Coordinates of C-alpha atoms in Angstrom, one line a residue:
Chain A
M598 CA 138.8 97.0 98.2
K599 CA 138.6 96.6 102.0
T600 CA 135.7 99.1 102.8
L601 CA 134.2 97.0 99.7
I602 CA 134.9 93.6 101.8
G603 CA 133.7 95.2 104.7
Q604 CA 130.5 95.7 103.9
E605 CA 129.6 93.0 101.4
L606 CA 131.3 91.3 105.0
Y607 CA 128.4 93.7 106.6
K608 CA 125.7 92.2 105.1
L609 CA 126.7 88.7 105.4
A610 CA 126.7 89.5 109.2
H611 CA 123.4 90.7 109.1
R612 CA 121.4 87.9 107.9
K613 CA 120.0 85.6 109.8
G614 CA 120.4 83.0 107.5
T615 CA 124.4 83.2 107.7
W616 CA 124.0 82.4 111.5
V617 CA 121.4 79.6 110.8
G618 CA 123.6 77.7 108.3
L619 CA 126.6 77.9 110.8
G620 CA 124.1 77.0 113.5
V621 CA 123.5 74.1 111.4
V622 CA 126.1 73.4 110.7
V623 CA 128.1 73.0 114.0
L624 CA 124.7 70.6 115.3
F625 CA 124.3 68.0 112.4
Q626 CA 128.3 68.0 113.6
I627 CA 127.2 66.9 117.2
A628 CA 124.6 64.4 116.5
W629 CA 126.5 63.1 113.9
A630 CA 129.2 62.8 116.2
L631 CA 126.8 61.6 118.9
V632 CA 125.7 59.3 116.3
V633 CA 128.9 57.1 114.8
A634 CA 130.1 57.3 119.3
K635 CA 127.0 55.4 119.2
A636 CA 126.9 53.0 116.9
A637 CA 130.2 52.9 115.1
E638 CA 129.4 50.1 113.5
L639 CA 127.0 52.1 110.7
M640 CA 130.0 54.3 109.8
S641 CA 133.8 54.0 110.7
V642 CA 134.7 57.5 113.2
P643 CA 138.2 58.2 111.0
D644 CA 136.1 58.5 108.2
S645 CA 133.3 60.5 109.6
M646 CA 136.6 62.3 111.6
I647 CA 138.0 63.3 108.1
G648 CA 134.6 64.5 106.9
N649 CA 134.5 66.7 110.0
Y650 CA 131.3 64.7 110.9
G651 CA 129.4 65.8 107.9
G652 CA 130.2 69.4 108.5
N653 CA 131.8 69.4 105.9
S654 CA 129.3 68.1 103.0
L655 CA 126.7 70.6 105.0
L656 CA 129.2 73.6 104.5
I657 CA 129.0 72.7 100.6
F658 CA 124.8 73.9 100.9
V659 CA 125.3 76.7 103.4
M660 CA 127.7 78.1 101.0
I661 CA 126.0 77.7 98.0
A662 CA 122.5 78.8 98.6
S663 CA 125.4 81.6 100.8
T664 CA 127.0 82.5 96.5
A665 CA 123.3 82.2 94.9
G666 CA 122.1 85.7 97.0
I667 CA 125.3 87.5 97.4
I668 CA 124.5 89.0 93.9
S669 CA 120.9 87.8 92.6
S670 CA 119.6 89.8 96.4
E671 CA 121.2 92.7 95.6
F672 CA 118.9 92.7 92.1
Q673 CA 115.5 91.3 94.3
Y674 CA 116.6 94.3 96.6
G675 CA 116.8 97.0 94.3
T676 CA 119.8 97.9 95.9
I677 CA 122.1 96.9 93.1
K678 CA 121.9 100.6 91.9
Q679 CA 123.4 101.8 95.0
L680 CA 126.2 99.1 94.9
L681 CA 126.9 100.3 91.2
Y682 CA 126.9 104.3 91.6
R683 CA 129.4 104.0 93.7
Q684 CA 133.2 105.6 92.8
Y685 CA 133.7 102.1 92.6
Y686 CA 134.2 100.0 89.4
R687 CA 132.2 97.1 88.3
S688 CA 135.1 94.7 89.0
Q689 CA 135.9 95.4 91.8
V690 CA 132.0 94.9 93.4
F691 CA 132.5 91.9 92.1
V692 CA 135.8 90.9 93.2
S693 CA 134.7 92.4 97.2
K694 CA 131.2 89.9 96.5
V695 CA 133.9 87.0 96.4
C696 CA 136.2 87.9 98.8
A697 CA 133.4 88.2 101.8
L698 CA 132.5 85.2 100.3
L699 CA 136.0 83.1 100.7
I700 CA 136.2 84.2 103.9
Q701 CA 132.2 83.1 105.0
A702 CA 134.3 79.9 103.4
L703 CA 136.9 79.5 106.0
V704 CA 135.2 80.5 109.0
L705 CA 132.7 78.2 108.5
K706 CA 135.7 75.3 107.6
A707 CA 137.2 76.4 110.7
V708 CA 134.8 76.1 112.5
A709 CA 133.9 72.6 111.0
I710 CA 137.7 71.8 111.9
V711 CA 137.5 73.2 116.0
V712 CA 133.8 71.2 115.9
G713 CA 135.7 67.8 114.4
F714 CA 138.6 68.2 116.7
G715 CA 137.0 69.6 120.0
M716 CA 133.9 66.3 119.3
T717 CA 136.6 63.8 119.0
L718 CA 138.8 65.0 121.4
V719 CA 136.1 65.5 124.2
T720 CA 133.8 62.0 123.4
P721 CA 135.7 58.9 124.7
A722 CA 134.0 57.2 122.0
L723 CA 135.5 58.0 119.1
N724 CA 138.9 59.3 120.9
A725 CA 139.3 55.3 121.7
K726 CA 138.9 54.6 117.8
V727 CA 140.5 57.6 116.5
D728 CA 144.6 58.0 116.6
L729 CA 145.0 61.2 115.4
M730 CA 149.1 59.9 115.3
G731 CA 148.1 56.8 113.4
T732 CA 147.8 56.4 109.4
Y733 CA 144.9 57.1 106.9
E734 CA 145.1 55.1 103.7
K735 CA 148.7 54.4 104.1
Q736 CA 149.8 57.5 105.6
P737 CA 149.4 59.5 108.5
F738 CA 146.2 60.6 109.6
M739 CA 146.9 64.3 110.0
N740 CA 147.6 64.7 106.9
A741 CA 145.1 62.5 105.0
Y742 CA 143.1 65.4 107.6
W743 CA 144.3 67.8 106.2
L744 CA 144.9 66.9 102.4
A745 CA 141.0 65.7 103.1
Q746 CA 140.2 69.6 104.2
A747 CA 142.4 71.3 101.1
G748 CA 140.4 68.6 98.7
N749 CA 136.8 69.2 99.8
L750 CA 137.5 73.5 100.1
L751 CA 139.2 72.7 96.3
T752 CA 135.4 70.9 95.5
M753 CA 133.7 73.7 97.3
L754 CA 135.2 76.3 95.4
L755 CA 134.1 74.9 91.9
I756 CA 131.0 74.2 92.7
L757 CA 130.7 78.0 94.3
S758 CA 132.3 79.5 91.0
F759 CA 129.0 77.4 88.8
V760 CA 126.2 78.2 91.2
L761 CA 127.5 82.1 90.7
L762 CA 127.6 82.1 87.1
V763 CA 124.0 80.3 87.3
S764 CA 122.8 83.1 89.6
T765 CA 124.8 86.5 87.6
I766 CA 122.6 84.6 84.5
L767 CA 120.1 83.7 85.0
K768 CA 117.6 86.3 87.6
T769 CA 116.1 84.5 90.6
N770 CA 118.8 83.2 93.6
A771 CA 116.8 80.0 93.2
A772 CA 117.7 78.4 90.0
A773 CA 121.5 79.3 91.6
I774 CA 120.5 77.6 94.5
A775 CA 118.9 74.4 92.0
A776 CA 122.0 74.3 90.4
G777 CA 124.2 74.1 92.2
F778 CA 122.5 71.5 93.9
I779 CA 121.9 69.3 91.8
G780 CA 125.6 69.8 90.9
Y781 CA 126.8 68.5 94.1
L782 CA 124.4 65.5 94.3
V783 CA 124.9 64.8 90.6
A784 CA 128.2 64.6 91.3
Y785 CA 128.4 61.6 93.9
V786 CA 125.6 60.2 93.7
A787 CA 125.6 59.9 90.3
S788 CA 129.5 59.3 90.2
V789 CA 129.4 55.3 89.3
T790 CA 127.4 55.9 86.3
L791 CA 130.0 59.3 85.5
L792 CA 132.8 56.8 85.5
A793 CA 131.6 54.4 83.7
A794 CA 130.8 56.6 80.9
I795 CA 134.0 57.8 80.9
A796 CA 135.3 54.6 81.1
Q797 CA 133.3 54.2 77.6
W798 CA 134.3 57.9 76.3
H799 CA 137.2 58.9 77.4
W800 CA 136.4 62.5 76.8
V801 CA 133.9 62.5 78.9
K802 CA 136.5 62.9 81.8
W803 CA 137.1 66.3 80.9
N804 CA 133.5 67.6 82.0
P805 CA 133.8 69.9 85.4
L806 CA 131.2 67.3 87.3
T807 CA 134.6 64.8 87.3
F808 CA 137.0 67.4 88.8
M809 CA 134.5 67.2 92.1
L810 CA 135.7 64.5 92.4
T811 CA 140.0 65.8 93.2
E812 CA 138.5 65.4 96.6
T813 CA 137.8 61.9 96.9
Q814 CA 141.4 61.6 94.5
I815 CA 143.1 63.9 96.8
L816 CA 143.0 60.8 100.1
S817 CA 142.2 58.1 97.6
P818 CA 145.6 58.4 94.8
S819 CA 143.9 54.6 93.9
Y820 CA 140.9 56.1 91.8
A821 CA 142.7 57.6 89.4
K822 CA 142.4 54.2 87.6
A823 CA 138.6 55.6 87.4
T824 CA 138.8 58.9 86.5
L825 CA 141.5 58.5 83.4
L826 CA 143.4 61.7 85.0
S827 CA 145.9 61.5 87.8
T828 CA 145.4 64.0 91.0
P829 CA 147.4 66.8 89.7
Q830 CA 145.7 67.2 86.5
M831 CA 142.7 66.5 89.0
L832 CA 143.7 69.7 91.0
T833 CA 144.7 71.6 88.1
G834 CA 141.4 70.4 85.8
S835 CA 139.6 71.8 89.2
V836 CA 141.7 74.7 89.2
V837 CA 140.3 76.3 85.7
Y838 CA 137.6 75.2 85.7
T839 CA 136.8 77.6 88.8
L840 CA 138.8 80.2 87.5
L841 CA 136.9 80.0 84.2
F842 CA 134.0 79.8 85.6
G843 CA 134.4 82.8 87.5
V844 CA 135.6 84.8 84.9
L845 CA 132.7 84.1 82.7
A846 CA 130.5 85.4 86.0
Y847 CA 132.3 88.4 86.2
L848 CA 131.6 88.9 82.2
S849 CA 127.4 88.0 82.9
F850 CA 127.5 90.4 86.1
R851 CA 128.9 93.8 84.1
R852 CA 126.3 93.3 81.2
R853 CA 123.9 92.9 83.6
S854 CA 121.5 96.5 83.0
V855 CA 120.0 98.1 86.1
Chain B
M589 CA 120.5 128.0 81.8
K590 CA 124.2 127.4 80.2
E591 CA 127.4 127.7 82.7
E592 CA 126.1 131.3 84.3
V593 CA 129.1 133.7 84.2
G594 CA 130.5 133.8 88.1
T595 CA 129.6 129.7 88.9
T596 CA 131.3 127.0 88.4
A597 CA 129.5 123.8 85.6
I598 CA 129.6 121.1 88.8
L599 CA 128.1 118.6 86.2
T600 CA 128.4 119.2 82.5
V601 CA 126.7 117.3 79.9
Q602 CA 127.1 117.2 76.4
D603 CA 125.8 115.4 72.8
L604 CA 124.9 112.8 74.9
N605 CA 122.8 109.6 73.5
K606 CA 121.6 106.2 73.8
S607 CA 119.2 104.4 72.8
F608 CA 117.7 100.9 74.4
G609 CA 117.1 98.3 70.5
G610 CA 116.3 99.6 67.9
H611 CA 114.7 102.8 69.7
Q612 CA 116.5 105.9 70.4
V613 CA 115.6 107.4 74.1
L614 CA 118.0 110.5 74.3
H615 CA 119.1 112.8 71.4
G616 CA 122.2 115.2 72.0
V617 CA 120.9 116.1 75.1
D618 CA 123.1 119.2 76.1
F619 CA 123.6 120.9 80.1
A620 CA 125.8 122.0 82.7
L621 CA 124.7 122.5 86.8
G622 CA 126.8 124.8 87.8
E623 CA 127.5 124.5 91.8
G624 CA 125.0 125.4 94.5
H625 CA 122.1 125.2 91.8
V626 CA 118.6 123.6 91.5
V627 CA 118.4 121.9 88.5
G628 CA 114.3 120.9 87.9
L629 CA 114.1 117.4 84.8
V630 CA 110.7 117.8 84.5
G631 CA 108.9 115.8 81.4
P632 CA 106.5 112.8 80.9
N633 CA 106.2 109.4 81.3
G634 CA 108.5 107.9 79.3
A635 CA 110.5 111.3 78.2
G636 CA 114.3 109.9 79.0
K637 CA 115.2 110.7 83.1
S638 CA 115.9 108.2 84.4
T639 CA 117.9 107.4 81.6
I640 CA 120.2 110.6 82.0
M641 CA 120.2 110.3 85.4
K642 CA 121.6 106.9 84.6
A643 CA 124.2 107.5 82.3
V644 CA 125.1 110.7 84.8
L645 CA 125.7 107.8 87.4
G646 CA 127.5 105.8 85.4
L647 CA 125.1 103.0 85.3
I648 CA 124.8 102.0 82.0
P649 CA 126.8 102.5 77.9
T650 CA 125.9 105.4 76.5
D651 CA 125.9 105.9 72.7
G652 CA 127.9 108.8 72.2
G653 CA 128.7 112.5 73.6
T654 CA 130.2 113.7 76.9
I655 CA 129.7 113.7 80.5
T656 CA 131.6 115.2 83.3
I657 CA 131.5 115.6 86.9
G658 CA 134.1 117.8 88.6
D659 CA 136.6 117.5 85.7
K660 CA 136.2 114.2 85.9
P661 CA 134.6 111.4 82.9
V662 CA 132.3 109.8 84.3
S663 CA 130.8 106.2 82.4
I664 CA 129.8 103.0 83.1
T665 CA 133.9 102.1 83.1
S666 CA 134.9 105.9 85.3
H667 CA 133.1 105.9 88.2
Q668 CA 136.1 107.4 90.4
A669 CA 134.1 111.3 89.7
L670 CA 130.8 109.7 91.3
K671 CA 132.7 110.3 94.9
D672 CA 131.1 113.0 95.8
V673 CA 127.8 112.2 94.6
G674 CA 124.9 110.8 95.9
A675 CA 121.8 109.5 94.2
L676 CA 118.4 108.0 94.6
I677 CA 117.0 106.4 91.3
E678 CA 114.1 105.1 90.5
Y679 CA 113.2 103.6 94.2
P680 CA 114.8 102.6 97.3
G681 CA 116.5 99.6 98.0
I682 CA 115.6 97.5 100.9
Y683 CA 118.1 95.1 102.9
P684 CA 115.2 93.5 104.4
F685 CA 117.4 92.9 106.7
L686 CA 118.8 95.9 108.2
T687 CA 117.2 98.7 110.4
G688 CA 117.3 102.1 109.0
R689 CA 119.9 102.8 110.6
Q690 CA 122.4 100.4 109.4
H691 CA 121.6 101.2 106.2
L692 CA 123.2 104.5 106.7
E693 CA 126.2 102.7 108.2
L694 CA 126.6 100.0 106.1
Y695 CA 127.7 102.8 103.3
A696 CA 128.6 106.3 104.8
A697 CA 132.3 107.7 105.1
R698 CA 133.5 107.4 108.1
H699 CA 135.0 110.5 108.6
H700 CA 131.7 112.0 111.0
R701 CA 129.1 108.8 110.6
A702 CA 127.5 108.7 113.6
Q703 CA 127.2 113.2 113.7
N704 CA 126.4 112.7 109.2
I705 CA 123.6 109.7 110.0
T706 CA 121.5 111.7 113.5
S707 CA 122.0 115.0 111.7
I708 CA 120.0 113.2 108.3
V709 CA 118.2 111.7 110.4
E710 CA 117.1 114.2 112.4
A711 CA 116.7 116.4 109.7
L712 CA 114.1 113.8 108.2
G713 CA 111.9 113.3 110.9
M714 CA 113.2 109.3 111.0
T715 CA 113.9 109.0 114.6
K716 CA 111.1 107.2 116.1
Y717 CA 111.7 104.1 113.7
I718 CA 115.1 104.7 112.1
N719 CA 116.8 101.1 114.8
V720 CA 113.8 99.5 113.4
S721 CA 114.1 96.4 110.6
A722 CA 113.4 98.4 107.1
K723 CA 111.3 95.4 106.0
S724 CA 108.9 97.5 108.3
Y725 CA 108.8 100.7 106.5
S726 CA 106.2 102.2 105.2
L727 CA 106.8 103.7 100.8
G728 CA 107.1 107.3 103.0
M729 CA 109.4 105.9 104.8
K730 CA 111.6 104.2 102.6
Q731 CA 111.0 106.9 100.3
K732 CA 112.7 108.9 103.0
L733 CA 115.8 106.6 103.9
G734 CA 116.7 106.4 100.3
I735 CA 116.5 109.9 100.5
A736 CA 118.7 109.6 103.7
Q737 CA 121.3 107.7 102.3
A738 CA 121.5 109.9 99.0
L739 CA 122.3 112.6 101.5
V740 CA 124.3 111.5 104.3
D741 CA 127.9 111.8 103.5
H742 CA 127.0 115.8 101.8
P743 CA 128.1 114.8 98.6
K744 CA 128.4 117.9 96.3
L745 CA 126.7 116.6 93.6
V746 CA 123.0 115.1 94.5
I747 CA 120.6 113.2 91.9
L748 CA 117.0 112.5 92.9
D749 CA 114.6 111.1 91.1
E750 CA 111.3 111.5 91.9
P751 CA 111.6 112.1 95.3
M752 CA 108.2 113.5 96.6
N753 CA 106.3 110.0 96.1
G754 CA 105.1 109.1 98.6
L755 CA 106.2 111.5 100.9
D756 CA 103.2 113.2 103.0
P757 CA 103.0 117.5 103.0
Q758 CA 105.3 117.0 106.1
A759 CA 108.0 114.9 105.0
V760 CA 108.0 117.2 101.5
K761 CA 108.8 120.3 103.3
D762 CA 111.4 119.5 105.4
L763 CA 113.1 117.7 102.1
R764 CA 112.1 120.9 100.5
D765 CA 114.1 123.1 103.9
I766 CA 117.0 120.7 103.9
I767 CA 118.0 121.2 99.4
R768 CA 117.4 124.5 100.6
K769 CA 119.5 124.7 102.9
R770 CA 122.5 122.3 101.5
A771 CA 121.8 124.5 98.0
A772 CA 122.7 128.0 100.2
D773 CA 125.5 125.6 101.5
G774 CA 127.4 124.7 97.2
T775 CA 125.1 121.5 97.0
S776 CA 124.4 121.0 93.8
F777 CA 121.0 118.9 93.0
L778 CA 119.4 116.9 90.1
I779 CA 116.0 116.3 90.7
S780 CA 113.1 115.2 88.8
S781 CA 109.2 114.9 90.1
H782 CA 105.5 114.5 88.8
I783 CA 105.0 117.3 91.6
L784 CA 105.9 120.6 89.7
S785 CA 104.0 122.9 92.1
E786 CA 106.5 121.2 94.9
L787 CA 109.8 120.8 92.6
E788 CA 108.5 124.7 90.7
K789 CA 109.0 126.1 94.9
V790 CA 112.2 124.6 95.3
A791 CA 114.6 124.2 92.1
D792 CA 116.7 127.3 90.7
D793 CA 115.6 126.0 86.8
V794 CA 114.4 123.8 85.1
L795 CA 115.0 120.9 81.6
V796 CA 111.9 120.4 80.0
L797 CA 112.5 116.7 78.2
N798 CA 110.3 115.6 75.6
H799 CA 110.9 112.5 73.0
G800 CA 114.1 112.2 74.4
H801 CA 115.1 116.5 73.3
I802 CA 115.8 119.2 75.8
V803 CA 112.7 121.2 74.3
Q804 CA 113.3 124.1 77.4
E805 CA 116.2 125.2 79.5
S806 CA 115.3 128.0 81.6
S807 CA 114.5 129.7 84.4
M808 CA 111.5 128.4 86.7
A809 CA 110.1 131.9 86.6
A810 CA 110.8 132.1 82.4
L811 CA 109.1 128.6 82.4
A812 CA 105.6 129.8 84.3
D813 CA 105.3 132.6 81.9
A814 CA 106.3 130.8 78.4
G815 CA 103.9 130.9 76.2
G816 CA 103.2 134.4 77.2
A817 CA 100.7 136.3 80.3
V818 CA 97.5 135.2 80.4
Y819 CA 94.8 138.3 80.6
R820 CA 91.3 137.3 82.0
I821 CA 88.6 140.9 80.4
A822 CA 85.6 141.3 83.2
T823 CA 83.2 142.9 80.4
A824 CA 79.1 144.6 81.0
D825 CA 78.5 142.4 78.3
D826 CA 80.5 139.6 76.9
E827 CA 79.1 138.3 73.7
A828 CA 79.6 141.7 72.0
A829 CA 82.8 141.6 73.3
V830 CA 83.4 138.1 71.6
A831 CA 82.2 140.0 68.4
A832 CA 84.1 142.8 68.5
L833 CA 87.3 140.8 69.3
A834 CA 86.9 138.7 66.0
V835 CA 86.6 141.6 64.2
A836 CA 90.1 142.9 65.5
D837 CA 90.9 139.0 64.7
V838 CA 91.9 138.6 68.3
T839 CA 91.3 135.4 70.1
V840 CA 89.6 134.5 73.9
S841 CA 87.6 131.6 75.1
R842 CA 85.3 133.0 77.4
T843 CA 84.5 131.5 80.6
P844 CA 81.9 132.0 83.6
A845 CA 85.2 134.7 85.7
G846 CA 85.0 136.6 81.9
L847 CA 87.5 136.4 78.9
I848 CA 90.5 135.1 78.7
L849 CA 92.9 136.4 76.5
R850 CA 96.5 134.6 75.8
E851 CA 99.5 137.7 75.3
T852 CA 100.3 135.3 71.9
G853 CA 102.1 138.4 70.2
P854 CA 103.5 141.9 71.4
D855 CA 100.5 143.9 70.7
V856 CA 97.4 141.5 71.3
L857 CA 96.4 143.9 74.8
N858 CA 96.6 146.3 72.5
T859 CA 94.8 145.5 69.8
A860 CA 91.9 144.1 72.0
L861 CA 91.6 146.7 74.7
A862 CA 91.3 149.1 71.6
A863 CA 88.4 146.7 69.2
L864 CA 85.8 147.0 73.0
V865 CA 86.5 150.7 73.7
G866 CA 86.3 150.9 70.0
R867 CA 82.7 149.3 70.2
S868 CA 82.1 151.2 73.4
I869 CA 82.0 147.5 75.3
Q870 CA 82.1 148.7 79.1
I871 CA 85.4 147.0 80.2
R872 CA 84.3 146.1 84.4
S873 CA 88.9 144.8 85.5
I874 CA 91.9 143.7 83.2
E875 CA 94.0 141.0 85.7
H876 CA 97.0 139.2 84.9
V877 CA 96.8 135.8 85.6
H878 CA 99.1 133.9 87.1
R879 CA 100.1 130.8 85.4
D880 CA 101.4 127.7 87.3
L881 CA 104.5 125.7 86.0
E882 CA 102.4 122.8 85.0
T883 CA 100.2 124.3 82.1
S884 CA 102.5 126.2 80.9
F885 CA 104.8 122.7 80.5
L886 CA 102.0 121.2 79.9
D887 CA 101.1 123.1 76.9
M888 CA 104.9 122.9 75.5
V889 CA 105.1 119.2 76.4
A890 CA 101.2 118.9 73.4
G891 CA 102.7 121.7 70.8
D892 CA 106.3 119.9 71.2
G893 CA 103.9 116.6 70.8
K894 CA 101.5 118.6 67.4
E895 CA 105.0 119.2 65.7
A896 CA 106.3 116.5 66.3
S897 CA 103.7 114.4 64.8
H898 CA 103.5 117.0 62.1
K899 CA 107.1 115.6 61.6

């Protein structure tokens, strides 16, 4: 398994897109931080810091693109047979790809955190408005910060498992990218509509899009009144849907003919 | 070509069946491949060659039968036996973001990695472009890279599907030399190819596949002679000779170079000669015509097709 994960990371490391994605996230964070530093009235600095100056949202888009391609590109390049005729099982090949994606996501997350902290610490205008030892939403700032990162990771894993499923069912990564982007945007842009639907028909709360709001509810527990789900329910549901999509993606991958 | 006395079968396929939808493409295929042997798998398009290779590599589920490599079973869920197998199936897969060398580094075993890579790169004449991005490779360069990937770790069994596709004459010769050298060292090869003249030069044995059946398994020489020997007879009067042979119930075809006689039975040549001598027709020469693999193969497949159509 170690060998397989190493091979997947080798491929990721040699893809230009991996580094372009990382560069875009970092540049976006720096630009966002500089804009907020100059015009704090546009957005609260603590809110921006919690979201790593837009890095948390953008890295989800980068990971959607990476996830969409990790299996479908093997079919597109005709390399899937070389990958599967070896002594490894399909399950091992699949798990190695998932592990490589998790490592990439964690690296991106770590970079986003480092850049977020770095910009706050080296930019006086930001440093002056973020009190790392202070409070945020009635809890210690650093507590809220790490909760937000954990929630962001959970949301990302949920949407990536769905993207992986779509990419194994359909043969093109474009469809998987589109599904991921649309799913992510719908969860946020149309969250008002979603919450209205939940208020009207309570059973709607169990749909997977609701659990994409876990990140928000972790920071603002009062969101439970709108989602009609407690925070532990949101966390559990998020993990369950991630595992369900992941298992379905594996079953779909196992059935794919080569 | 069943397992020979004194050799060990590295690959054994028994009663292999496979259907796609309602269409059965393999019908009880049986064969064995001994250590150090090079076996050619030939057959028309759609005969089931790639399907056999994919089944041997555990890439597709089968509908019955067993495949073993070195006493270990192979199936879509049993891949342990594939540890010492290298393969190129249908066409080489290329990652456009890797160079040729990086492709080899990606899947090559760590043990002697650099040495193995250098060795196969030199043997296949890829040194000039091995560090260039593979997306700029021509068909032949990609093909060589696919072959290099199959051979780099010195596997015990190598499966090559149409390996000569896109290769220039020098590359074909290089590949032939590599295969013969590796076979002498004990590596076994299962190779399919449409270029039968090339296969004839490299393979010890041949499996002829048609409509999903193995219709012939023999040595290369035996296949070339299948259907009987062919003679070219030059006479002083071909027209009279044809008439004399017709009376003797011997069929020949007339060509500008002489009469072509196919030895379809043990006494055909004697009967023909007796008929010509009996009619006092002067025989200028008799020549044994070498039949190539391609002719034998086409005759065999055509014959099998006719039988199939009569069924």
